[in-house]
Coordinates of N, CA and C in Angstrom, one line a residue:
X1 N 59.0 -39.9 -140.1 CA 58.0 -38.9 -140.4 C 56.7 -39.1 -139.7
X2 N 56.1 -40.1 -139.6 CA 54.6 -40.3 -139.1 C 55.0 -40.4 -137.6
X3 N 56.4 -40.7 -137.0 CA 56.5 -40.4 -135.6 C 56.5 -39.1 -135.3
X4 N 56.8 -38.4 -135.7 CA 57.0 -37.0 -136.0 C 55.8 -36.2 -135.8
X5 N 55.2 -36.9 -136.8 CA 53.6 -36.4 -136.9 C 52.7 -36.3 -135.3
X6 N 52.8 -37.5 -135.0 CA 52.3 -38.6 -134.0 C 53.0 -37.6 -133.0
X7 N 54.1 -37.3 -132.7 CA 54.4 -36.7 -131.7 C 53.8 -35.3 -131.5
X8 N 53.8 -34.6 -132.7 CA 53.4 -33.1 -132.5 C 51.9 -33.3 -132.3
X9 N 50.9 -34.4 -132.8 CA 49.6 -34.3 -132.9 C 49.5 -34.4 -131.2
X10 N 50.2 -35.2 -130.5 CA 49.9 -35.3 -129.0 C 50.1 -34.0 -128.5
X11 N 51.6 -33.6 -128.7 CA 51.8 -32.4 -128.0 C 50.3 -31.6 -128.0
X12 N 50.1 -31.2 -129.4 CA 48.9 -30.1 -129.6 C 48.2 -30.8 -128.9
X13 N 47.3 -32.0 -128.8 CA 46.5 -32.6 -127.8 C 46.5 -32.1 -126.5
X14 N 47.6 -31.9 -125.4 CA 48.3 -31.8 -124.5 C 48.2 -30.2 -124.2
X15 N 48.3 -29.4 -125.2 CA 48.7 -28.4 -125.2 C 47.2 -27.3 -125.3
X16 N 46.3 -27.7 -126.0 CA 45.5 -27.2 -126.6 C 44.5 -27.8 -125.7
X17 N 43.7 -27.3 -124.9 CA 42.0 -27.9 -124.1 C 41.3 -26.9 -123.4
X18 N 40.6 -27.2 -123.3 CA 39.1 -26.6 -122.2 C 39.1 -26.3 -121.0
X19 N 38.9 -25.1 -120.5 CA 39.3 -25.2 -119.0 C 38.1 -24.4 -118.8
X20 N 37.1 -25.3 -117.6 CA 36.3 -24.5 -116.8 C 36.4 -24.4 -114.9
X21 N 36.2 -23.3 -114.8 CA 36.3 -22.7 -113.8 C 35.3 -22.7 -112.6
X22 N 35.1 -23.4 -111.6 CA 33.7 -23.0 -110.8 C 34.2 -23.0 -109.2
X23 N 33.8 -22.4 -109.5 CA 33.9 -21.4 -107.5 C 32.5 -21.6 -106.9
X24 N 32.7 -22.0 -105.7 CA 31.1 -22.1 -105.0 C 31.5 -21.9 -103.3
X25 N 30.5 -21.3 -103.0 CA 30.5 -20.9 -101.6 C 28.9 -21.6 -100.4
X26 N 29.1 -22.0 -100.2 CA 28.4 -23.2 -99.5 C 27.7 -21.9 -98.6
X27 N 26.3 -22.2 -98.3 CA 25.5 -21.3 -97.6 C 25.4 -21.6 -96.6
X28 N 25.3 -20.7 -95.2 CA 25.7 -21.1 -94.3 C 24.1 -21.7 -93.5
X29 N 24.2 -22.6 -92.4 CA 22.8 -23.3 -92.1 C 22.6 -22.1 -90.9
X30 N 21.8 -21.2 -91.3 CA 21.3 -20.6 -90.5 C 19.7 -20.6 -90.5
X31 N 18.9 -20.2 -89.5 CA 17.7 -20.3 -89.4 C 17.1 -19.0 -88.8
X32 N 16.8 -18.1 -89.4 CA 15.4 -17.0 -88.8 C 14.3 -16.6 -88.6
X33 N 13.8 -16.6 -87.5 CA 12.3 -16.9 -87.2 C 12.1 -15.3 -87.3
X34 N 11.0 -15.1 -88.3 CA 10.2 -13.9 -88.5 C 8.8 -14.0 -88.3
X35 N 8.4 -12.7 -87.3 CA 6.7 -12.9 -87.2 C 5.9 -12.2 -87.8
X36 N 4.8 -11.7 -87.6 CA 3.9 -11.2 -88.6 C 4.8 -9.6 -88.4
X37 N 5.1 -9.4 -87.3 CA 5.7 -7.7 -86.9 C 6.6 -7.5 -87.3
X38 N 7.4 -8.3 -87.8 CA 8.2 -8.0 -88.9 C 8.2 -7.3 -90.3
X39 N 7.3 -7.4 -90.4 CA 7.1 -7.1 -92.1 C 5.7 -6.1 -91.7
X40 N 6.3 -5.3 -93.2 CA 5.1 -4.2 -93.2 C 4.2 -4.5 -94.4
X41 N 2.8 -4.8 -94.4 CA 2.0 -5.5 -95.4 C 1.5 -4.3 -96.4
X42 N 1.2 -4.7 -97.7 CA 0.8 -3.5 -98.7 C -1.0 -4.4 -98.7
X43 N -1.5 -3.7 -99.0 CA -3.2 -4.0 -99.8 C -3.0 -5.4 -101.0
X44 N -3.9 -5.7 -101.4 CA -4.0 -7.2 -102.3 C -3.4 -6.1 -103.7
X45 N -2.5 -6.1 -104.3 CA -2.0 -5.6 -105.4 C -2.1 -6.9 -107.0
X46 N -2.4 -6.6 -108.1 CA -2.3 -7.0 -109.0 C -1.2 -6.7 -110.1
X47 N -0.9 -7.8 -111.0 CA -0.3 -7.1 -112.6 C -0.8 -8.7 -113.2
X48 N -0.6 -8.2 -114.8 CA -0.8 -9.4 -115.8 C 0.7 -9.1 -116.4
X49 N 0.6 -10.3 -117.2 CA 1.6 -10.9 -118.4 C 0.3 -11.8 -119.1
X50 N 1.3 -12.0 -120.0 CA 0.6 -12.7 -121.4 C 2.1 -13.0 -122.1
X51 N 1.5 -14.2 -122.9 CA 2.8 -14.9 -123.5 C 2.1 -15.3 -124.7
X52 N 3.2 -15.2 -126.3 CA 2.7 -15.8 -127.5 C 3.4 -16.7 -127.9
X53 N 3.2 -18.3 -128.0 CA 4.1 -18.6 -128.1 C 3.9 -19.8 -129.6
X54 N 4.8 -19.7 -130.8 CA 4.8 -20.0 -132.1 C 5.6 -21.0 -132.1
X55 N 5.5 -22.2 -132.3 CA 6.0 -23.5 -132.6 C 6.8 -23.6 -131.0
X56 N 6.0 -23.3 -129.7 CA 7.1 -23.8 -128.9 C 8.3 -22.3 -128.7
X57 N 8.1 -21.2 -129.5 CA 9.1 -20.3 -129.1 C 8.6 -18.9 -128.7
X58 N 8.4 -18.2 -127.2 CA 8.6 -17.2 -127.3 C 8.8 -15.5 -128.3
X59 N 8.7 -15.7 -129.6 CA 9.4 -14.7 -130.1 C 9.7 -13.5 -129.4
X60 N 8.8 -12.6 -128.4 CA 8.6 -11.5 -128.0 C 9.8 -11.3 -126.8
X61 N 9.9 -12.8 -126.2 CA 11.2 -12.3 -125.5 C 12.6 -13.4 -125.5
X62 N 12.0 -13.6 -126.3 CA 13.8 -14.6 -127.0 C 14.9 -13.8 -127.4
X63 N 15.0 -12.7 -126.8 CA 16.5 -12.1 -126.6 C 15.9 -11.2 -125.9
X64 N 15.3 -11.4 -125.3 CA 15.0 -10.1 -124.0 C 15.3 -11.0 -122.8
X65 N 16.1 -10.8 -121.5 CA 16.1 -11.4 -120.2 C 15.0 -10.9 -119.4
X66 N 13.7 -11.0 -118.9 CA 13.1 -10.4 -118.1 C 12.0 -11.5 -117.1
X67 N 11.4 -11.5 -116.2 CA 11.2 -12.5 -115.5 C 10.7 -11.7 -113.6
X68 N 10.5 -13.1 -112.9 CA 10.6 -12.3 -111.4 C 10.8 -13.8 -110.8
X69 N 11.7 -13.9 -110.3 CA 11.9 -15.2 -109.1 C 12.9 -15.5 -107.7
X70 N 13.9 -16.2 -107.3 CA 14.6 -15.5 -106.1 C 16.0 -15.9 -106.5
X71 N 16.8 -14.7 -105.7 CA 18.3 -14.8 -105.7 C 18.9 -13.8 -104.3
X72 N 18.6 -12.4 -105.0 CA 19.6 -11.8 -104.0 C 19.9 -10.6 -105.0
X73 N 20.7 -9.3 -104.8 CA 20.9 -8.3 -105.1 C 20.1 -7.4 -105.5
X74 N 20.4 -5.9 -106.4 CA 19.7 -4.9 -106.2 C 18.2 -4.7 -107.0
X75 N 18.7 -5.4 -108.4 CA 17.7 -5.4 -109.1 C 16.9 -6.6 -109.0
X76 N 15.6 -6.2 -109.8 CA 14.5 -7.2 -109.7 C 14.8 -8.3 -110.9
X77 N 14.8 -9.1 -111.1 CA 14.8 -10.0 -112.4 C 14.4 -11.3 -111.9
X78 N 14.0 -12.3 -112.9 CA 13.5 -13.5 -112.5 C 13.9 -14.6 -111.5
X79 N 15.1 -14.1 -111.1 CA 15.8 -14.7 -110.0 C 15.9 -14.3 -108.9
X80 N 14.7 -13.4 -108.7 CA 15.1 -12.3 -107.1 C 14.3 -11.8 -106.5
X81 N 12.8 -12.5 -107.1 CA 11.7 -12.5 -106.1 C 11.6 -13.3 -105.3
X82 N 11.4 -13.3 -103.7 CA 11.2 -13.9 -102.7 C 10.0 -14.5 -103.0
X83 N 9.5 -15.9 -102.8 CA 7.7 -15.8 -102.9 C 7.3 -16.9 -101.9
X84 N 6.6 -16.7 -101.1 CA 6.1 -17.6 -99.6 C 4.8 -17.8 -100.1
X85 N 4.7 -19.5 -100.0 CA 3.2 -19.7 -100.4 C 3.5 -20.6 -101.4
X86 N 4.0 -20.4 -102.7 CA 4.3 -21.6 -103.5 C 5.2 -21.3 -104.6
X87 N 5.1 -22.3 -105.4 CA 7.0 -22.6 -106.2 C 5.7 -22.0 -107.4
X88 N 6.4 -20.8 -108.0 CA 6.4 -20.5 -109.6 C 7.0 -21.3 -110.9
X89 N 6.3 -22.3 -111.0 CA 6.8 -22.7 -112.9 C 6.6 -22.5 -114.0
X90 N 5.3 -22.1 -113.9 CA 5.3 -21.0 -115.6 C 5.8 -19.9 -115.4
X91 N 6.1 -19.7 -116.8 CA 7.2 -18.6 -117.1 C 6.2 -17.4 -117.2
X92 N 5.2 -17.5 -117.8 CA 4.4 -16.4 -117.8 C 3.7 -15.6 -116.5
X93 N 3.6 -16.9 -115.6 CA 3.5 -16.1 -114.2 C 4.5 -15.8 -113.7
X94 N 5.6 -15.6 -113.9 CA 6.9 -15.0 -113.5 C 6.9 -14.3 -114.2
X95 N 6.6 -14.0 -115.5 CA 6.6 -12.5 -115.9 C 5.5 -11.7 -115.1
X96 N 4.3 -11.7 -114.5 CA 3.3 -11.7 -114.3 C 3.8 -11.2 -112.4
X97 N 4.8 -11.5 -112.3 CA 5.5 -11.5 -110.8 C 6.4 -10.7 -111.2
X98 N 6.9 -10.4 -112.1 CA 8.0 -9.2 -112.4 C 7.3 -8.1 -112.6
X99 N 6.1 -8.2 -113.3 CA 5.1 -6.9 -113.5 C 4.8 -6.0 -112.1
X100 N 4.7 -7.2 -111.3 CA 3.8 -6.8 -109.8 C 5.1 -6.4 -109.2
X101 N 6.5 -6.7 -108.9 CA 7.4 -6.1 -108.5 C 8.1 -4.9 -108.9
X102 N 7.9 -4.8 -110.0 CA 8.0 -3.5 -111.2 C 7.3 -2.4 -110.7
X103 N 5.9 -2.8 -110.4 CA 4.8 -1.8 -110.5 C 4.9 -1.2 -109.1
X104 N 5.3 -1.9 -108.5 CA 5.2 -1.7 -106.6 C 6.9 -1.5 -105.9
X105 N 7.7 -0.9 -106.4 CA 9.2 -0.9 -105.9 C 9.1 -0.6 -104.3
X106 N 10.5 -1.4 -103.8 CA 10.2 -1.4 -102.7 C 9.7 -2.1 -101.3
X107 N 9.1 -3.4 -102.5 CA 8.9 -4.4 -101.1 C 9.7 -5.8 -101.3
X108 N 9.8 -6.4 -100.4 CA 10.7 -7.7 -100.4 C 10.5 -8.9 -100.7
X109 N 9.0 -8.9 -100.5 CA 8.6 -10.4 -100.4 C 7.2 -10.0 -101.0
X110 N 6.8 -11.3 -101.5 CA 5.4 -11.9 -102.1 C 5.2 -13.0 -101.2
X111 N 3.9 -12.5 -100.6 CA 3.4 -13.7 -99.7 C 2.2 -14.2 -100.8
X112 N 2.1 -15.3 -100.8 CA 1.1 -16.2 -101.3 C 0.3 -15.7 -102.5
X113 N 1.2 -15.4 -103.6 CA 0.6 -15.2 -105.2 C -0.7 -16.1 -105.2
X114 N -1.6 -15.4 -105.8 CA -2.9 -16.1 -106.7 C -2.8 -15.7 -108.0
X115 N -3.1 -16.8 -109.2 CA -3.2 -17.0 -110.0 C -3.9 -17.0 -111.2
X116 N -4.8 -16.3 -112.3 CA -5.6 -16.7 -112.8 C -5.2 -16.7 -114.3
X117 N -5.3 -18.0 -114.8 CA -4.1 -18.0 -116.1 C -5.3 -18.5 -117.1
X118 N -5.4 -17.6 -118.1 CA -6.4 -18.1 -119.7 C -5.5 -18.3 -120.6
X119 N -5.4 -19.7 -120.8 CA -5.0 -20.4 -122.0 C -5.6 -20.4 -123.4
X120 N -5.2 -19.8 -124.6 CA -6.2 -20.0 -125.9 C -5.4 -20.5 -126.9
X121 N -5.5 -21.7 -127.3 CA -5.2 -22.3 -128.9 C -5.8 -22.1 -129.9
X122 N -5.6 -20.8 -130.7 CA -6.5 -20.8 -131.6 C -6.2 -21.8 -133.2
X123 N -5.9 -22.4 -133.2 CA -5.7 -23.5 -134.2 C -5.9 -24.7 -134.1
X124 N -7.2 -24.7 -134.2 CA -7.8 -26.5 -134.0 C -7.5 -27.2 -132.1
X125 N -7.8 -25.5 -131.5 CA -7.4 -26.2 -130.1 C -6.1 -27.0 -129.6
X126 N -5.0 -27.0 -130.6 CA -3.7 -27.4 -130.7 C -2.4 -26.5 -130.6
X127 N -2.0 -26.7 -128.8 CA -1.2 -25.8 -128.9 C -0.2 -26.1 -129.5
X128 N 0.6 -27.0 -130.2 CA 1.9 -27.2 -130.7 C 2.1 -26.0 -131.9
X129 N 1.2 -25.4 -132.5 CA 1.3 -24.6 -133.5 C 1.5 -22.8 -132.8
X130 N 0.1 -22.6 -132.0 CA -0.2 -21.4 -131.5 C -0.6 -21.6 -130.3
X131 N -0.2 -20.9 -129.2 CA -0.1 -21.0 -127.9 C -0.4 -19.6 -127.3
X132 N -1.6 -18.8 -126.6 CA -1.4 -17.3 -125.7 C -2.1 -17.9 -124.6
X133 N -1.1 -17.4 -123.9 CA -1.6 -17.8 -122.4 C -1.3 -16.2 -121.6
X134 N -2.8 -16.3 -120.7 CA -2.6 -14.2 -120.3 C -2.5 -14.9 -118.5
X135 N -1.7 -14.0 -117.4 CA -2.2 -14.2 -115.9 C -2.2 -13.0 -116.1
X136 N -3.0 -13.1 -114.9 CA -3.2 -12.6 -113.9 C -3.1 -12.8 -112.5
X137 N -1.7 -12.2 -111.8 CA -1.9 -12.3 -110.4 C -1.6 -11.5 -109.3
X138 N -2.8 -12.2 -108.1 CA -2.8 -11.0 -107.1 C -2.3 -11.7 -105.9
X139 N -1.4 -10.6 -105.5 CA -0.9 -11.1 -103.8 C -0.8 -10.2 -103.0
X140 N 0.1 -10.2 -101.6 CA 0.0 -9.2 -101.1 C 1.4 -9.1 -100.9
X141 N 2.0 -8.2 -100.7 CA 3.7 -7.7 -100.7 C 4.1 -7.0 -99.3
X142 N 5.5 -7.3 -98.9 CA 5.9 -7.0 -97.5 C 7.1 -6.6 -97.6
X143 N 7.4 -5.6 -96.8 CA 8.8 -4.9 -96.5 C 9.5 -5.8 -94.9
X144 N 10.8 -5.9 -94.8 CA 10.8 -6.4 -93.9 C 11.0 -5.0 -93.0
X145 N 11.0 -4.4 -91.4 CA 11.0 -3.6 -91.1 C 12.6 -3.4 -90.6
X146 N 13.1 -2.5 -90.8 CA 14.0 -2.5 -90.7 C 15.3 -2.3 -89.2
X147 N 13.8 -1.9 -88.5 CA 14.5 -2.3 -86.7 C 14.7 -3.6 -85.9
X148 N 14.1 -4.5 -86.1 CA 14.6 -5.6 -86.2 C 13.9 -5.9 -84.5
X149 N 12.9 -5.0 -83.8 CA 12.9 -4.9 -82.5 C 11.8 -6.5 -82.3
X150 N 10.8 -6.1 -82.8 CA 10.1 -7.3 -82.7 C 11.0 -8.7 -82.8
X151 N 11.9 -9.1 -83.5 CA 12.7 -10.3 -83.8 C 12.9 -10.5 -82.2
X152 N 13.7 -9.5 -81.9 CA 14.6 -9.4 -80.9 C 13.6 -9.8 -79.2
X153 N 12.3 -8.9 -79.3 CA 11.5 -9.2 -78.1 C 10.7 -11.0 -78.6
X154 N 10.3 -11.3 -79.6 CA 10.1 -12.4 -79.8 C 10.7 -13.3 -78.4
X155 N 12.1 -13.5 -79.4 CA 13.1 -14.9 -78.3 C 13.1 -14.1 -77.4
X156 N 13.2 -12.8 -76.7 CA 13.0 -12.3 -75.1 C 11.8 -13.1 -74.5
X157 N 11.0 -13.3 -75.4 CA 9.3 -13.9 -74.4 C 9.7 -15.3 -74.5
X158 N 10.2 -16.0 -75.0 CA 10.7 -17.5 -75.0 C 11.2 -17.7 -74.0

């Protein structure tokens, strides 16, 4: 009987598991040189965000996805702003970059975000309790042009 047991407990072992799946597609090493003629420049444009954050948690968007940073595809979300100039790690200036992409549809890239971020702890100057942090930031935004002629006379003058 306990062999019995022993055997069917394996089988189910054997039988019963986890299977994860990952597919990856290796990016190819390509390099493109773009010059200023490339891109069509917008005016210095602004947006804010502000964040509340209670013991360490977001509440306002702890089940909302929203954001601005890079990937690819049609919509804007926190994975798919281009930004030249520097790495975004607060989360509030990436909301604060999704505002500015939001507000301005239509361009491709953020060249060189500026920042101005007010931090307030109103509880004994201790954020672990209460945390609002507000940006503000301003950059300038670019379309790439879509003739591609400048690229092309570029490497001709080379």
């Amino acid at each position: 009987m306990k062999k019995v047991l022993f055997l069917a407990a394996v089988a189910a072992a054997f039988t019963t598991s986890c299977t994860s799946v990952n597919r990856t597609m290796r990016e190819p090493n390509t390099h493109v040189e773009l010059v200023k003629s490339d891109f069509t420049y917008s005016d210095q444009v602004s947006a804010e965000a502000s964040s509340t954050k209670i013991l360490g948690i977001d509440f306002e968007r702890i089940l909302k996805a929203e954001g601005g940073s890079t990937q690819g595809g049609g919509n804007v979300n926190i994975a798919s702003i281009p930004v030249i100039g520097n790495m975004v790690a607060d989360r509030t200036a990436n909301y604060a970059l999704y505002n500015l992409m939001v507000a301005n549809p239509g361009y491709d890239v953020v060249f060189y975000p500026q920042y101005e971020t007010k931090v307030v702890k109103p509880i004994l100057g201790i954020g672990l309790l209460t945390k609002i942090t507000k940006v503000k930031t301003t950059a300038r935004l670019a379309r790439i042009n879509a003739n591609g002629s400048s690229v092309s006379t570029a490497k001709a003058q080379k």
